[in-house]
Coordinates of C-alpha atoms and ligand atoms in Angstrom, one line a residue:
Chain A
X176 CA 0.0 0.0 0.0
X177 CA 1.3 3.4 -0.9
X178 CA 1.7 5.5 2.2
X179 CA 1.7 9.2 1.7
X180 CA 2.0 11.0 5.0
X181 CA 1.1 14.7 5.4
X182 CA 0.9 17.2 8.2
X183 CA -2.7 18.5 8.0
X184 CA -5.2 20.1 10.3
X185 CA -8.7 18.7 10.2
X186 CA -10.0 21.3 7.9
X187 CA -7.1 20.8 5.4
X188 CA -7.6 17.1 5.6
X189 CA -11.2 17.6 4.5
X190 CA -10.3 20.0 1.7
X191 CA -7.7 17.5 0.5
X192 CA -10.2 14.6 0.5
X193 CA -12.7 16.8 -1.4
X194 CA -10.0 17.6 -4.0
X195 CA -9.5 13.9 -4.6
X196 CA -13.2 13.0 -4.9
X197 CA -13.7 14.6 -8.3
X198 CA -16.4 17.0 -7.0
X199 CA -18.2 19.1 -9.7
X200 CA -19.6 22.0 -7.7
X201 CA -18.6 23.5 -4.3
X202 CA -20.5 26.4 -2.9
X203 CA -19.8 27.9 0.4
X204 CA -19.8 30.9 2.7
X205 CA -17.0 31.4 5.2
X206 CA -17.6 30.9 8.9
X207 CA -15.2 30.2 11.8
X208 CA -14.0 27.5 12.4
X209 CA -14.9 26.1 9.0
X210 CA -13.3 28.7 6.7
X211 CA -10.1 26.9 6.1
X212 CA -11.8 24.1 4.3
X213 CA -13.2 26.2 1.5
X214 CA -10.3 28.6 1.5
X215 CA -7.9 25.7 1.0
X216 CA -10.2 24.2 -1.6
X217 CA -10.4 27.4 -3.6
X218 CA -6.5 27.5 -3.5
X219 CA -6.5 24.1 -5.1
X220 CA -8.8 25.4 -7.8
X221 CA -6.7 28.6 -8.3
X222 CA -3.6 26.4 -8.6
X223 CA -5.2 24.3 -11.2
X224 CA -5.0 21.2 -9.0
X225 CA -8.7 20.4 -9.3
X226 CA -11.4 21.1 -11.9
X227 CA -14.5 22.2 -10.1
X228 CA -17.0 25.1 -10.2
X229 CA -16.5 27.0 -7.0
X230 CA -19.6 29.2 -6.4
X231 CA -19.1 31.9 -3.7
X232 CA -22.4 33.1 -2.4
X233 CA -23.8 35.7 0.0
X234 CA -25.0 33.3 2.7
X235 CA -25.1 29.7 3.9
X236 CA -28.7 29.5 2.9
X237 CA -27.6 30.2 -0.7
X238 CA -24.6 27.9 -0.4
X239 CA -26.8 24.9 0.3
X240 CA -29.3 26.1 -2.3
X241 CA -26.6 26.0 -4.9
X242 CA -25.7 22.5 -3.9
X243 CA -29.3 21.5 -4.1
X244 CA -29.7 22.9 -7.6
X245 CA -26.4 21.4 -8.8
X246 CA -27.0 18.1 -7.3
X247 CA -30.4 18.0 -9.0
X248 CA -28.6 18.4 -12.2
X249 CA -26.5 15.3 -11.4
X250 CA -23.4 17.0 -10.1
X251 CA -21.3 15.8 -7.2
X252 CA -21.5 18.6 -4.7
X253 CA -19.9 19.7 -1.4
X254 CA -20.2 22.5 1.1
X255 CA -19.1 23.2 4.6
X256 CA -20.3 25.2 7.5
X257 CA -20.5 25.7 11.3
X258 CA -22.9 26.8 13.9
X259 CA -24.9 29.9 12.8
X260 CA -24.2 29.0 9.2
X261 CA -25.8 25.6 9.7
X262 CA -28.7 27.3 11.4
X263 CA -29.2 29.5 8.4
X264 CA -29.2 26.4 6.2
X265 CA -32.1 24.9 8.1
X266 CA -34.7 25.2 5.4
X267 CA -32.4 23.7 2.8
X268 CA -31.4 20.8 5.0
X269 CA -34.9 19.3 4.7
X270 CA -35.1 20.2 1.0
X271 CA -31.8 18.4 0.2
X272 CA -32.9 15.2 2.0
X273 CA -36.5 15.4 0.8
X274 CA -35.4 15.8 -2.8
X275 CA -33.0 12.8 -2.2
X276 CA -29.9 14.7 -3.2
X277 CA -26.6 13.1 -2.2
X278 CA -24.8 16.3 -1.1
X279 CA -21.8 16.0 1.3
X280 CA -21.3 18.7 3.9
X281 CA -18.6 19.1 6.4
X282 CA -19.7 20.5 9.7
X283 CA -17.0 22.0 11.9
X284 CA -18.9 21.8 15.2
X285 CA -19.3 25.1 17.0
X286 CA -21.6 26.3 19.7
X287 CA -24.7 28.3 18.7
X288 CA -25.3 31.8 19.8
X289 CA -26.3 33.5 22.1
X290 CA -24.0 34.2 23.9
X291 CA -21.7 34.3 20.9
X292 CA -19.0 31.6 21.0
X293 CA -16.7 30.2 18.3
X294 CA -15.6 27.1 20.1
X295 CA -16.8 23.5 19.9
X296 CA -19.9 21.9 21.0
X297 CA -22.3 19.7 19.1
X298 CA -25.5 21.8 19.5
X299 CA -25.3 22.8 15.8
X300 CA -25.4 19.3 14.2
X301 CA -27.4 17.7 17.0
X302 CA -30.1 20.2 16.3
X303 CA -30.6 18.8 12.8
X304 CA -30.8 15.2 13.8
X305 CA -34.3 14.8 12.3
X306 CA -33.5 16.4 9.0
X307 CA -32.8 13.0 7.4
X308 CA -29.1 13.7 6.9
X309 CA -26.6 10.9 7.7
X310 CA -24.2 12.2 10.4
X311 CA -20.7 10.9 10.9
X312 CA -18.8 12.3 13.9
X313 CA -15.0 12.1 13.4
X314 CA -12.4 11.6 16.1
X315 CA -9.4 13.2 14.4
X316 CA -8.1 14.7 11.2
X317 CA -7.3 11.2 9.7
X318 CA -10.8 10.1 10.2
X319 CA -12.1 13.4 8.7
X320 CA -10.1 12.7 5.6
X321 CA -11.3 9.1 5.4
X322 CA -14.9 9.9 6.3
X323 CA -15.3 12.5 3.5
X324 CA -14.2 10.0 0.9
X325 CA -16.6 7.4 2.3
X326 CA -19.4 10.0 2.6
X327 CA -19.7 10.5 -1.2
X328 CA -20.0 6.8 -1.7
X329 CA -22.6 6.4 1.0
X330 CA -24.7 9.4 -0.1
X331 CA -24.6 8.3 -3.8
X332 CA -25.4 4.6 -3.2
X333 CA -28.5 3.7 -5.1
X334 CA -30.2 2.4 -2.0
X335 CA -29.5 5.6 0.0
X336 CA -29.6 8.8 -2.1
X337 CA -29.4 11.0 1.0
X338 CA -27.1 13.9 2.0
X339 CA -24.3 13.2 4.5
X340 CA -22.8 15.4 7.2
X341 CA -19.2 14.7 8.2
X342 CA -18.5 16.5 11.5
X343 CA -15.2 17.5 13.2
X344 CA -14.8 19.3 16.5
X345 CA -14.2 23.0 16.0
X346 CA -10.5 24.0 16.7
X347 CA -9.7 20.7 18.6
X348 CA -9.7 18.9 15.2
X349 CA -10.2 21.6 12.7
X350 CA -7.2 23.7 13.6
X351 CA -4.6 21.3 15.1
X352 CA -1.9 19.9 12.9
X353 CA -2.0 16.1 12.8
X354 CA -0.4 13.3 11.0
X355 CA -2.7 12.3 8.1
X356 CA -2.1 9.4 5.7
X357 CA -3.6 10.2 2.4
X358 CA -4.2 7.9 -0.5
X359 CA -3.0 8.4 -4.1
X360 CA -5.4 10.5 -6.3
X361 CA -6.1 7.6 -8.6
X362 CA -7.0 5.2 -5.8
X363 CA -9.5 7.7 -4.3
X364 CA -10.9 8.4 -7.8
X365 CA -11.5 4.8 -8.5
X366 CA -13.0 4.2 -5.0
X367 CA -15.6 7.0 -5.3
X368 CA -16.2 6.6 -9.0
X369 CA -18.4 9.0 -11.0
X370 CA -21.8 9.9 -9.5
X371 CA -24.4 7.8 -11.3
X372 CA -27.9 9.3 -10.9
X373 CA -30.5 6.7 -9.9
X374 CA -33.1 5.8 -12.4
X375 CA -36.8 6.2 -11.5
X376 CA -39.8 4.6 -13.1
X377 CA -42.1 7.3 -14.5
X378 CA -45.5 6.4 -15.9
X379 CA -45.5 7.0 -19.6
X380 CA -41.8 7.7 -19.7
X381 CA -40.3 4.4 -18.5
X382 CA -37.0 4.5 -16.6
X383 CA -35.3 7.9 -16.5
X384 CA -32.4 9.3 -14.6
X385 CA -33.5 11.3 -11.6
X386 CA -31.9 14.6 -12.7
X387 CA -33.0 17.8 -14.3
X388 CA -32.8 17.0 -18.0
X389 CA -34.7 18.8 -20.8
X390 CA -34.8 15.4 -22.7
X391 CA -36.8 13.9 -19.8
X392 CA -38.3 16.8 -18.0
X393 CA -38.9 16.3 -14.3
X394 CA -40.0 18.9 -11.7
X395 CA -38.1 18.9 -8.4
X396 CA -39.8 20.3 -5.4
X397 CA -43.4 20.5 -6.6
X398 CA -46.4 20.6 -4.3
X399 CA -47.1 17.3 -2.5
X400 CA -50.1 17.3 -0.2
X401 CA -51.9 14.8 2.0
X402 CA -52.2 12.3 -0.8
X403 CA -48.5 11.7 -1.3
X404 CA -46.3 13.6 1.1
X405 CA -46.6 10.9 3.7
X406 CA -45.5 8.2 1.2
X407 CA -42.4 10.3 0.3
X408 CA -41.5 10.7 4.0
X409 CA -41.8 6.9 4.5
X410 CA -39.4 6.5 1.5
X411 CA -36.9 8.7 3.3
X412 CA -37.3 6.6 6.5
X413 CA -36.6 3.5 4.4
X414 CA -33.6 5.0 2.7
X415 CA -31.8 5.9 5.9
X416 CA -32.5 2.4 7.3
X417 CA -31.0 1.0 4.1
X418 CA -27.9 3.2 4.7
X419 CA -27.0 0.9 7.6
X420 CA -25.6 -2.0 5.5
X421 CA -24.1 0.5 3.1
X422 CA -22.1 2.3 5.8
X423 CA -20.9 -1.0 7.1
X424 CA -19.9 -2.2 3.6
X425 CA -18.1 1.0 2.7
X426 CA -16.2 1.0 6.0
X427 CA -14.9 -2.5 5.0
X428 CA -14.2 -1.6 1.4
X429 CA -12.3 1.4 2.5
X430 CA -10.2 -0.8 4.7
X431 CA -9.2 -2.7 1.6
X432 CA -7.7 0.4 0.0
X433 CA -6.4 2.2 3.0
X434 CA -5.8 -0.3 5.8
X435 CA -7.9 1.8 8.0
X436 CA -11.4 1.1 9.4
X437 CA -13.5 2.5 12.2
X438 CA -15.1 -0.3 14.2
X439 CA -18.0 -1.6 12.2
X440 CA -18.6 1.8 10.7
X441 CA -21.0 2.8 13.5
X442 CA -19.3 2.2 16.8
X443 CA -15.8 1.7 17.9
X444 CA -15.3 0.1 21.3
X445 CA -12.3 -0.3 23.6
X446 CA -12.1 -2.4 26.7
X447 CA -15.7 -3.5 26.4
X448 CA -15.1 -7.3 26.5
X449 CA -15.2 -7.3 30.3
X450 CA -16.2 -3.8 31.2
X451 CA -18.6 -3.1 34.1
X452 CA -18.6 0.6 33.6
X453 CA -18.6 2.1 30.1
X454 CA -18.8 5.6 28.6
X455 CA -20.4 6.5 25.3
X456 CA -18.8 9.5 23.6
X457 CA -18.5 11.0 20.1
X458 CA -16.0 13.3 18.5
X459 CA -12.5 14.3 19.6
X460 CA -13.2 13.6 23.4
X461 CA -13.2 9.9 22.6
X462 CA -9.4 10.0 22.4
X463 CA -9.2 11.5 25.9
X464 CA -11.7 9.0 27.3
X465 CA -9.8 6.1 25.7
X466 CA -6.5 7.2 27.2
X467 CA -8.2 7.2 30.7
X468 CA -9.7 3.8 30.0
X469 CA -6.3 2.5 29.2
X470 CA -4.8 4.0 32.4
X471 CA -7.6 2.6 34.6
X472 CA -7.5 -0.8 32.9
X473 CA -3.8 -1.0 33.7
X474 CA -4.8 -0.6 37.3
X475 CA -7.2 -3.5 36.9
X476 CA -10.4 -1.5 36.7
X477 CA -13.1 -3.0 34.4
X478 CA -13.9 0.0 32.3
X479 CA -14.5 0.6 28.7
X480 CA -15.4 3.2 26.1
X481 CA -17.7 3.1 23.1
X482 CA -17.2 5.7 20.5
X483 CA -20.2 6.5 18.5
X484 CA -19.3 7.3 14.9
X485 CA -22.7 7.7 13.3
X486 CA -25.5 9.5 15.2
X487 CA -27.8 9.2 12.2
X488 CA -28.6 6.4 11.5
X489 CA -28.4 5.7 15.3
X490 CA -26.7 2.3 15.8
X491 CA -29.0 1.2 18.7
X492 CA -28.7 -2.5 18.1
X493 CA -24.9 -2.3 17.9
X494 CA -24.8 -0.3 21.1
X495 CA -27.0 -2.7 23.1
X496 CA -25.0 -5.6 21.8
X497 CA -21.6 -4.0 22.5
X498 CA -22.7 -3.1 26.1
X499 CA -24.6 -6.2 26.8
X500 CA -22.7 -7.0 30.0
X501 CA -22.1 -3.4 31.2
X502 CA -23.9 -2.4 34.4
X503 CA -23.3 1.3 34.4
X504 CA -23.2 3.5 31.3
X505 CA -22.1 7.2 31.2
X506 CA -23.4 9.0 28.1
X507 CA -21.5 12.1 27.2
X508 CA -23.4 14.8 25.3
X509 CA -21.7 17.9 24.0
X510 CA -25.0 19.8 23.6
X511 CA -27.7 21.0 25.9
X512 CA -30.9 19.3 26.7
X513 CA -33.3 22.0 27.6
X514 CA -36.5 20.6 29.0
X515 CA -35.8 17.1 28.0
X516 CA -34.8 13.9 29.8
X517 CA -31.2 14.5 28.9
X518 CA -28.9 15.2 25.9
X519 CA -29.6 13.7 22.5
X520 CA -27.2 10.8 22.7
X521 CA -28.4 10.0 26.2
X522 CA -32.1 9.9 25.2
X523 CA -31.4 7.7 22.2
X524 CA -29.3 5.4 24.4
X525 CA -32.1 5.1 26.9
X526 CA -34.6 4.3 24.2
X527 CA -32.3 1.6 22.7
X528 CA -32.0 -0.1 26.1
X529 CA -35.7 0.2 26.8
X530 CA -36.5 -1.8 23.7
X531 CA -33.8 -4.3 24.6
X532 CA -35.5 -5.1 27.9
X533 CA -32.2 -4.9 29.7
X534 CA -31.9 -2.1 32.2
X535 CA -28.3 -1.0 33.0
X536 CA -27.9 2.3 35.0
X537 CA -27.5 5.1 32.4
X538 CA -26.2 8.5 33.4
X539 CA -25.9 11.6 31.3
X540 CA -22.9 13.9 31.4
X541 CA -23.2 17.1 29.5
X542 CA -19.8 18.5 28.9
X543 CA -17.7 20.9 26.9
X544 CA -20.3 23.4 26.0
X545 CA -18.9 26.4 24.2
X546 CA -15.5 24.8 24.0
X547 CA -15.1 24.2 27.7
X548 CA -12.0 22.1 28.2
X549 CA -12.6 18.5 29.3
X550 CA -9.2 17.4 30.6
X551 CA -8.2 13.8 31.4
X552 CA -8.6 14.4 35.2
X553 CA -12.2 15.3 34.7
X554 CA -12.9 12.1 32.8
X555 CA -11.1 10.1 35.4
X556 CA -13.4 11.6 38.1
X557 CA -16.4 10.6 36.0
X558 CA -15.3 7.0 35.9
X559 CA -14.8 7.1 39.7
X560 CA -18.2 8.6 40.3
X561 CA -20.2 6.5 37.8
X562 CA -20.6 3.3 39.9
X563 CA -21.9 5.3 42.9
X564 CA -24.8 6.8 40.9
X565 CA -28.4 5.6 40.7
X566 CA -29.0 6.0 37.0
X567 CA -31.1 8.7 35.4
X568 CA -29.0 11.6 36.6
X569 CA -28.1 14.5 34.3
X570 CA -24.7 15.9 35.3
X571 CA -22.7 18.8 34.1
X572 CA -19.1 17.9 33.7
X573 CA -16.6 20.7 34.1
X574 CA -19.1 23.5 35.1
X575 CA -18.4 25.7 38.0
Chain B
X268 CA -51.3 13.0 -11.2
X269 CA -52.0 9.3 -10.7
X270 CA -55.6 8.3 -10.9
X271 CA -55.3 5.6 -8.3
X272 CA -53.4 6.2 -5.0
X273 CA -50.3 4.1 -4.8
X274 CA -48.1 3.0 -1.9
X275 CA -44.7 4.4 -1.1
X276 CA -43.1 1.4 -2.8
X277 CA -44.7 2.2 -6.1
X278 CA -43.9 5.8 -6.6
X279 CA -40.6 7.6 -7.7
X280 CA -38.5 8.9 -4.8
X281 CA -38.0 12.6 -4.0
X282 CA -41.5 13.7 -4.9
X283 CA -40.5 14.5 -8.4
X284 CA -43.3 15.3 -10.8
X285 CA -43.2 14.5 -14.5
X286 CA -46.0 16.3 -16.3
X287 CA -45.2 19.6 -17.9
X288 CA -46.2 22.5 -15.6
X289 CA -48.2 23.9 -18.5
X290 CA -50.6 21.0 -18.1
X291 CA -51.7 22.4 -14.8
X292 CA -53.9 25.4 -15.5
X293 CA -53.2 27.6 -12.6
X294 CA -55.0 30.8 -13.6
X295 CA -58.5 30.1 -12.2
X296 CA -58.1 31.5 -8.8
X297 CA -57.7 35.2 -9.4
X298 CA -60.7 37.6 -9.4
X299 CA -58.9 40.1 -11.7
X300 CA -57.1 39.6 -15.0
X301 CA -54.9 41.9 -17.1
X302 CA -56.3 43.2 -20.3
X303 CA -53.8 44.8 -22.7
X304 CA -54.9 47.7 -24.8
X305 CA -52.9 46.8 -27.9
X306 CA -53.5 50.3 -29.5
X307 CA -51.4 51.9 -26.7
X308 CA -48.8 49.2 -26.1
X309 CA -45.3 50.3 -27.1
X310 CA -43.9 46.7 -27.0
X311 CA -41.4 47.7 -24.4
X312 CA -41.7 44.1 -22.9
X313 CA -41.5 45.3 -19.3
X314 CA -44.7 43.2 -18.5
X315 CA -43.2 40.2 -20.3
X316 CA -40.0 40.4 -18.2
X317 CA -41.7 41.1 -14.9
X318 CA -44.6 38.7 -14.9
X319 CA -43.6 36.2 -12.1
X320 CA -45.6 33.4 -13.7
X321 CA -44.6 33.9 -17.4
X322 CA -48.2 34.6 -18.1
X323 CA -47.4 37.3 -20.7
X324 CA -46.3 35.9 -24.0
X325 CA -44.3 37.7 -26.7
X326 CA -44.9 36.2 -30.1
X327 CA -42.4 38.5 -31.9
X328 CA -45.1 41.1 -32.7
X329 CA -47.3 41.5 -29.8
X330 CA -47.6 40.8 -26.1
X331 CA -50.5 38.5 -25.1
X332 CA -52.1 37.7 -21.7
X333 CA -52.2 34.0 -21.0
X334 CA -55.0 33.9 -18.5
X335 CA -54.7 30.1 -18.0
X336 CA -51.6 30.8 -15.9
X337 CA -52.1 34.3 -14.6
X338 CA -52.5 34.6 -10.9
X339 CA -53.8 38.1 -11.1
X340 CA -51.1 39.8 -9.0
X341 CA -51.3 43.0 -11.1
X342 CA -47.5 43.5 -11.4
X343 CA -47.8 43.9 -15.1
X344 CA -50.5 46.6 -14.9
X345 CA -48.6 48.4 -12.2
X346 CA -45.3 48.4 -14.1
X347 CA -46.5 49.1 -17.6
X348 CA -44.9 52.6 -18.3
X349 CA -47.8 53.7 -20.6
X350 CA -50.5 52.2 -18.3
X351 CA -52.2 50.3 -21.1
X352 CA -52.9 47.2 -18.9
X353 CA -56.1 47.3 -16.9
X354 CA -57.1 44.6 -14.4
X355 CA -60.6 43.5 -15.1
X356 CA -62.9 41.2 -13.2
X357 CA -63.4 37.8 -14.7
Ligands
SF4_804 S1 -51.4 39.9 -13.3 FE1 -49.5 39.1 -12.5 S2 -49.5 36.9 -13.2 FE2 -51.1 38.0 -14.4 S3 -50.0 38.5 -16.2 FE3 -49.9 40.3 -14.9 S4 -47.9 40.0 -13.9 FE4 -48.4 38.1 -14.8
SF4_805 S1 -45.4 46.9 -20.4 FE1 -47.2 47.9 -21.3 S2 -46.3 48.9 -23.0 FE2 -44.7 47.5 -22.3 S3 -45.1 45.7 -23.6 FE3 -46.3 45.4 -21.7 S4 -48.3 46.2 -22.2 FE4 -46.9 46.9 -23.8

C-alpha cells in the first residue's frame, strides 16, 4: 500500500479529500472555524489542481441552495459550515434530503449563539438530527479525511440517495496539525467513481435518470399534499434504514484500499469485553476517554469506552450488543438538553435499552459546551463517580 | 397525477413530478385579470420580463395575456410605463 504522510489540520484534511473526490460543484460561505476548508479548496482550484466550479455566495442559505440545484442536475457537490451557518441552512437541509440529493457537507462543530462563541460543542449538528441527513462524527483529522471519501460513496449509493454530514470538533480537530495518511489520487478516484444518478420509473416515460434534464423533463420540489407527502417521507425513512448495510460495507471496502477502518462503521469500542462501567462518547473527546480507560484498565479496573461514529442512523442494536454486560453507562453529550430527559445521545441510548429489555444504569454527562476544556482528570473523576450513581442523573461535567 | 393512489413502494423517490407544468392550468383563482390595450402598447416588454408566472407571452409582434396561468397579481398593470394594462374582473 502506498503510504503518503502529510501534516494537515482537520480542515485541510477535509479539503484534501474533497479535492481527490472529483467534485463538480462546491459552494460555500465562510464561517469560523470552517473557513479553512473552502479557503484551502479554492486554492486548489486557483492552482489548477482540481477542476470544479466554485460558487461563492452571500449566505449559507444560498450555499446549500446552490448544492441542491447542482445536485439535482446530477453534479457531485460539497459544502461546509459551522454553527450559525448551519442554522441559516435549516430550510435547505430538509429540501436536500426530501429531494433525495446526495450532497456531502462538512460541519465543523461550533456552539450556537447566544451568547456568541466560536468554540466547539455539538449543538449545531445535533439540532438537525431529524433532518434525514446521515451524520458521521470524526475523532481526528485522519478520520475526517477518510470519512469524507466514504461519505460520497454512502450518499450516492442507489439504496441511499441522501445527504451526509461529516463533522469534526471545532478547533480541537479543525485547527490542530496532525499526521494524516492520504491515498494516491487515482486510488480515491477509483474508489468514489463517478456519480451515477439513480433511475426512477415514470408512468408513460419508463426509466429515466432522476436529474433535471430537458430530454426527460422532471419537476423537483413540486407541491405534495396529504395524498403523497406521507409516502415520500416513508421512503426517506426506508432510505436511511437502508444506509446501515451500506455504511458497514463501505467501511470494509475502505479498509481494503487504506488499511484503516473505524469499528464496524458505526461504533468503535475499547475495553468492552469485560467492562462493568462504560462511557459512550463521540468526537475528539473519545481519544481522551480512551486514554483514561487504558490507564484505569492497567490498574485492573473493568472500564471501557464506546465511541459513537454515526449519530444518524443511530446504531441502537450495535450499542446494546456491545454493552450487553455493562452495568453502568455514562453517556457524554456535548450539547444542551433544555426541558428534555437529557442530551440527544443519552435519550437515544435510553430508548435503545428500553427496547432491549435490559436495564443498566444510564447517566448523562453534559460536557464541553462552548469549547469548555474536558481534561483527562475530569474524565477520570467521571469513571470514579459512575458506579456510585443511581442511573437517570443528568450531570454537568466541568461547570463551576 | 396518478388516478389511483399508490403506496410508497410504487412511486418515484424525492417527490419529483413528471408532467409539464403547462398541463396544470393555474389561472383560475384570481378575481382580476390583465387586459392589454394593444393600441397603446409600445412593446417595451416590461410586462413580459416582470410577470412572475410567465403569463405574458411575446410572439415577436405583440404581447398576449395567458389567462390560464395568470395569478392576477397585477404586477404587469402596475409596471406598464404607458398604463395600457387594466385589471378587469373575470
Ligand atoms: S397579473 Fe401578474 S401573473 Fe397575471 S399577467 Fe400580470 S404580472 Fe403576470
Ligand atoms: S409593459 Fe405595457 S407597453 Fe410594455 S409591452 Fe407590456 S403592455 Fe406593452
